[in-house]
Amino acid sequence: MIAQIKQELEKAQFVVVGIGRELAVKEGSPEELQHLRNAYAGLKKLLAHKVYFVLTQNEDTLLFESGIPSFLAAAPYAPEPYNSEEQWKAYMNFLSGTLGHETCLLELGAGFDAMQLIRWPFEKTVEYNQKAHLVRVHRSLYMLPEGMEGRGTAVAMDAAELLVSVQDISEKACDTYFWKMLKNRVTHVRVSGGISRQGTSL
């Protein structure tokens, strides 16, 4: 399973990232903020050398403080000027441009709140684009919908913790460590008339 996830990200021409509440500021303590900043640094490392766009449902501005270019990000619930109409149009244009191309949709910590922003559109993108693959990362809500056999991978892990683990290691070791770590967390969709919620402890 882990080999397939790596293959999907490596072969993707485009990467669309959806960021949910597991990467949101909750308490605002210095420890929490540093933890999240490290997570965003890990995301930036993962996206290096890829053609990508990032969409976040969060109201905080940590994404824009991470070094990810603002013209490659959209935050419709964030305060101005981070939620501009131009950013939303740029996201929609990018998403439309992935149709018919190898695309990895990397969903990080998006739950059932604001499903209309990330979870449902990502699932629909996989449905319409036969060359798309969804990687869904969430501590508990990692299940994938019926009918996504072979085109979706669920990772049962907190998204922030996963990204922090990437950030904590050296650039040289990043790729090998990331996939080795995911091997113990991944749940590949296996559907037989219902929603898969199958874990693994390899």
GROMACS .gro file of C-alpha atoms in nm:
model
  202
    1MET     CA    1   0.000   0.000   0.000
    2ILE     CA    2   0.273   0.246   0.089
    3ALA     CA    3   0.437   0.194  -0.249
    4GLN     CA    4   0.116   0.298  -0.420
    5ILE     CA    5   0.087   0.623  -0.219
    6LYS     CA    6   0.442   0.715  -0.308
    7GLN     CA    7   0.377   0.635  -0.670
    8GLU     CA    8   0.065   0.852  -0.680
    9LEU     CA    9   0.244   1.159  -0.546
   10GLU     CA   10   0.550   1.109  -0.761
   11LYS     CA   11   0.361   1.064  -1.086
   12ALA     CA   12   0.114   1.347  -1.025
   13GLN     CA   13   0.138   1.641  -1.261
   14PHE     CA   14  -0.069   1.848  -1.017
   15VAL     CA   15  -0.123   1.838  -0.641
   16VAL     CA   16  -0.429   1.990  -0.478
   17VAL     CA   17  -0.406   2.026  -0.100
   18GLY     CA   18  -0.707   2.066   0.128
   19ILE     CA   19  -0.636   2.174   0.486
   20GLY     CA   20  -0.887   2.110   0.765
   21ARG     CA   21  -0.929   2.164   1.138
   22GLU     CA   22  -0.648   1.935   1.246
   23LEU     CA   23  -0.417   2.212   1.127
   24ALA     CA   24  -0.619   2.496   1.280
   25VAL     CA   25  -0.532   2.719   1.576
   26LYS     CA   26  -0.752   2.617   1.869
   27GLU     CA   27  -0.603   2.737   2.198
   28GLY     CA   28  -0.348   2.982   2.063
   29SER     CA   29  -0.082   2.881   2.313
   30PRO     CA   30   0.283   2.927   2.216
   31GLU     CA   31   0.332   2.550   2.215
   32GLU     CA   32   0.036   2.491   1.985
   33LEU     CA   33   0.141   2.767   1.747
   34GLN     CA   34   0.494   2.628   1.722
   35HIS     CA   35   0.359   2.278   1.662
   36LEU     CA   36   0.141   2.404   1.376
   37ARG     CA   37   0.422   2.615   1.228
   38ASN     CA   38   0.637   2.303   1.221
   39ALA     CA   39   0.353   2.118   1.051
   40TYR     CA   40   0.326   2.382   0.779
   41ALA     CA   41   0.702   2.370   0.733
   42GLY     CA   42   0.665   1.997   0.674
   43LEU     CA   43   0.393   2.061   0.418
   44LYS     CA   44   0.613   2.308   0.235
   45LYS     CA   45   0.889   2.045   0.224
   46LEU     CA   46   0.652   1.785   0.082
   47LEU     CA   47   0.534   2.022  -0.191
   48ALA     CA   48   0.882   2.118  -0.305
   49HIS     CA   49   0.927   2.080  -0.681
   50LYS     CA   50   0.555   2.008  -0.733
   51VAL     CA   51   0.289   2.208  -0.918
   52TYR     CA   52   0.030   2.268  -0.648
   53PHE     CA   53  -0.245   2.479  -0.498
   54VAL     CA   54  -0.354   2.484  -0.134
   55LEU     CA   55  -0.708   2.538  -0.005
   56THR     CA   56  -0.775   2.582   0.368
   57GLN     CA   57  -1.098   2.593   0.560
   58ASN     CA   58  -0.928   2.752   0.861
   59GLU     CA   59  -0.971   3.110   0.974
   60ASP     CA   60  -0.616   3.161   1.096
   61THR     CA   61  -0.332   3.285   0.876
   62LEU     CA   62  -0.062   3.028   0.953
   63LEU     CA   63  -0.072   2.897   0.597
   64PHE     CA   64   0.026   3.238   0.466
   65GLU     CA   65   0.302   3.272   0.725
   66SER     CA   66   0.456   2.939   0.622
   67GLY     CA   67   0.633   3.061   0.311
   68ILE     CA   68   0.386   2.902   0.071
   69PRO     CA   69   0.317   3.174  -0.188
   70SER     CA   70  -0.015   3.350  -0.132
   71PHE     CA   71  -0.100   3.322  -0.502
   72LEU     CA   72  -0.094   2.944  -0.462
   73ALA     CA   73  -0.339   2.943  -0.170
   74ALA     CA   74  -0.702   3.024  -0.095
   75ALA     CA   75  -0.867   3.071   0.244
   76PRO     CA   76  -1.235   3.163   0.203
   77TYR     CA   77  -1.301   3.172   0.579
   78ALA     CA   78  -0.993   3.374   0.674
   79PRO     CA   79  -1.004   3.750   0.736
   80GLU     CA   80  -0.925   3.998   0.462
   81PRO     CA   81  -0.703   4.026   0.267
   82TYR     CA   82  -0.647   3.650   0.281
   83ASN     CA   83  -0.991   3.557   0.147
   84SER     CA   84  -0.990   3.759  -0.173
   85GLU     CA   85  -1.211   3.671  -0.468
   86GLU     CA   86  -0.902   3.657  -0.687
   87GLN     CA   87  -0.755   3.376  -0.476
   88TRP     CA   88  -1.078   3.177  -0.500
   89LYS     CA   89  -1.089   3.222  -0.876
   90ALA     CA   90  -0.726   3.113  -0.897
   91TYR     CA   91  -0.809   2.797  -0.702
   92MET     CA   92  -1.110   2.715  -0.919
   93ASN     CA   93  -0.905   2.770  -1.235
   94PHE     CA   94  -0.628   2.546  -1.102
   95LEU     CA   95  -0.875   2.273  -1.005
   96SER     CA   96  -1.044   2.290  -1.344
   97GLY     CA   97  -0.706   2.265  -1.515
   98THR     CA   98  -0.633   1.932  -1.346
   99LEU     CA   99  -0.914   1.755  -1.532
  100GLY     CA  100  -0.770   1.481  -1.750
  101HIS     CA  101  -0.429   1.504  -1.585
  102GLU     CA  102  -0.256   1.291  -1.322
  103THR     CA  103  -0.362   1.465  -1.002
  104CYS     CA  104  -0.305   1.392  -0.635
  105LEU     CA  105  -0.562   1.537  -0.397
  106LEU     CA  106  -0.396   1.555  -0.056
  107GLU     CA  107  -0.661   1.608   0.211
  108LEU     CA  108  -0.511   1.698   0.548
  109GLY     CA  109  -0.728   1.686   0.858
  110ALA     CA  110  -1.059   1.785   0.700
  111GLY     CA  111  -1.357   1.651   0.894
  112PHE     CA  112  -1.731   1.675   0.842
  113ASP     CA  113  -1.754   2.046   0.918
  114ALA     CA  114  -1.752   2.252   0.598
  115MET     CA  115  -1.767   1.932   0.394
  116GLN     CA  116  -1.882   2.136   0.095
  117LEU     CA  117  -1.543   2.307   0.076
  118ILE     CA  118  -1.297   2.016   0.076
  119ARG     CA  119  -1.425   1.661   0.133
  120TRP     CA  120  -1.712   1.658  -0.116
  121PRO     CA  121  -1.537   1.854  -0.393
  122PHE     CA  122  -1.228   1.634  -0.360
  123GLU     CA  123  -1.440   1.321  -0.388
  124LYS     CA  124  -1.621   1.466  -0.690
  125THR     CA  125  -1.290   1.552  -0.854
  126VAL     CA  126  -1.180   1.189  -0.824
  127GLU     CA  127  -1.517   1.081  -0.963
  128TYR     CA  128  -1.491   1.304  -1.269
  129ASN     CA  129  -1.116   1.281  -1.327
  130GLN     CA  130  -1.020   0.920  -1.386
  131LYS     CA  131  -0.654   1.014  -1.346
  132ALA     CA  132  -0.699   1.158  -0.996
  133HIS     CA  133  -0.614   0.991  -0.666
  134LEU     CA  134  -0.732   1.101  -0.321
  135VAL     CA  135  -0.507   1.070  -0.015
  136ARG     CA  136  -0.716   1.139   0.296
  137VAL     CA  137  -0.529   1.198   0.623
  138HIS     CA  138  -0.725   1.225   0.949
  139ARG     CA  139  -0.695   1.086   1.299
  140SER     CA  140  -1.045   0.933   1.296
  141LEU     CA  141  -1.243   1.054   0.991
  142TYR     CA  142  -1.023   0.893   0.728
  143MET     CA  143  -1.293   0.677   0.567
  144LEU     CA  144  -1.340   0.686   0.191
  145PRO     CA  145  -1.667   0.669  -0.004
  146GLU     CA  146  -1.804   0.371  -0.186
  147GLY     CA  147  -1.687   0.334  -0.545
  148MET     CA  148  -1.332   0.463  -0.499
  149GLU     CA  149  -1.156   0.128  -0.525
  150GLY     CA  150  -0.796   0.173  -0.628
  151ARG     CA  151  -0.824   0.552  -0.648
  152GLY     CA  152  -0.821   0.651  -0.284
  153THR     CA  153  -0.593   0.596   0.013
  154ALA     CA  154  -0.680   0.668   0.376
  155VAL     CA  155  -0.417   0.746   0.638
  156ALA     CA  156  -0.527   0.707   1.001
  157MET     CA  157  -0.311   0.976   1.158
  158ASP     CA  158  -0.344   1.332   1.279
  159ALA     CA  159  -0.245   1.553   0.987
  160ALA     CA  160  -0.042   1.796   1.197
  161GLU     CA  161   0.155   1.514   1.359
  162LEU     CA  162   0.229   1.362   1.022
  163LEU     CA  163   0.363   1.689   0.882
  164VAL     CA  164   0.565   1.764   1.195
  165SER     CA  165   0.731   1.425   1.157
  166VAL     CA  166   0.835   1.525   0.808
  167GLN     CA  167   0.971   1.858   0.927
  168ASP     CA  168   1.169   1.706   1.214
  169ILE     CA  169   1.400   1.504   0.991
  170SER     CA  170   1.671   1.615   0.756
  171GLU     CA  171   1.602   1.702   0.394
  172LYS     CA  172   1.810   1.406   0.280
  173ALA     CA  173   1.613   1.158   0.489
  174CYS     CA  174   1.271   1.315   0.435
  175ASP     CA  175   1.142   1.096   0.155
  176THR     CA  176   1.250   0.762   0.302
  177TYR     CA  177   1.130   0.843   0.654
  178PHE     CA  178   0.795   0.983   0.540
  179TRP     CA  179   0.697   0.671   0.353
  180LYS     CA  180   0.829   0.437   0.622
  181MET     CA  181   0.620   0.622   0.880
  182LEU     CA  182   0.308   0.614   0.665
  183LYS     CA  183   0.342   0.239   0.623
  184ASN     CA  184   0.220   0.196   0.981
  185ARG     CA  185  -0.070   0.437   0.942
  186VAL     CA  186  -0.222   0.377   0.603
  187THR     CA  187  -0.564   0.232   0.533
  188HIS     CA  188  -0.632   0.152   0.171
  189VAL     CA  189  -0.994   0.176   0.061
  190ARG     CA  190  -1.161  -0.164   0.033
  191VAL     CA  191  -1.533  -0.127  -0.027
  192SER     CA  192  -1.799  -0.394  -0.052
  193GLY     CA  193  -2.133  -0.219  -0.041
  194GLY     CA  194  -2.040   0.042   0.217
  195ILE     CA  195  -1.787   0.289   0.350
  196SER     CA  196  -1.445   0.156   0.439
  197ARG     CA  197  -1.307   0.232   0.786
  198GLN     CA  198  -1.040  -0.028   0.806
  199GLY     CA  199  -0.721   0.030   1.003
  200THR     CA  200  -0.389  -0.142   0.994
  201SER     CA  201  -0.103  -0.198   1.233
  202LEU     CA  202   0.171  -0.323   1.004
   0.00000   0.00000   0.00000
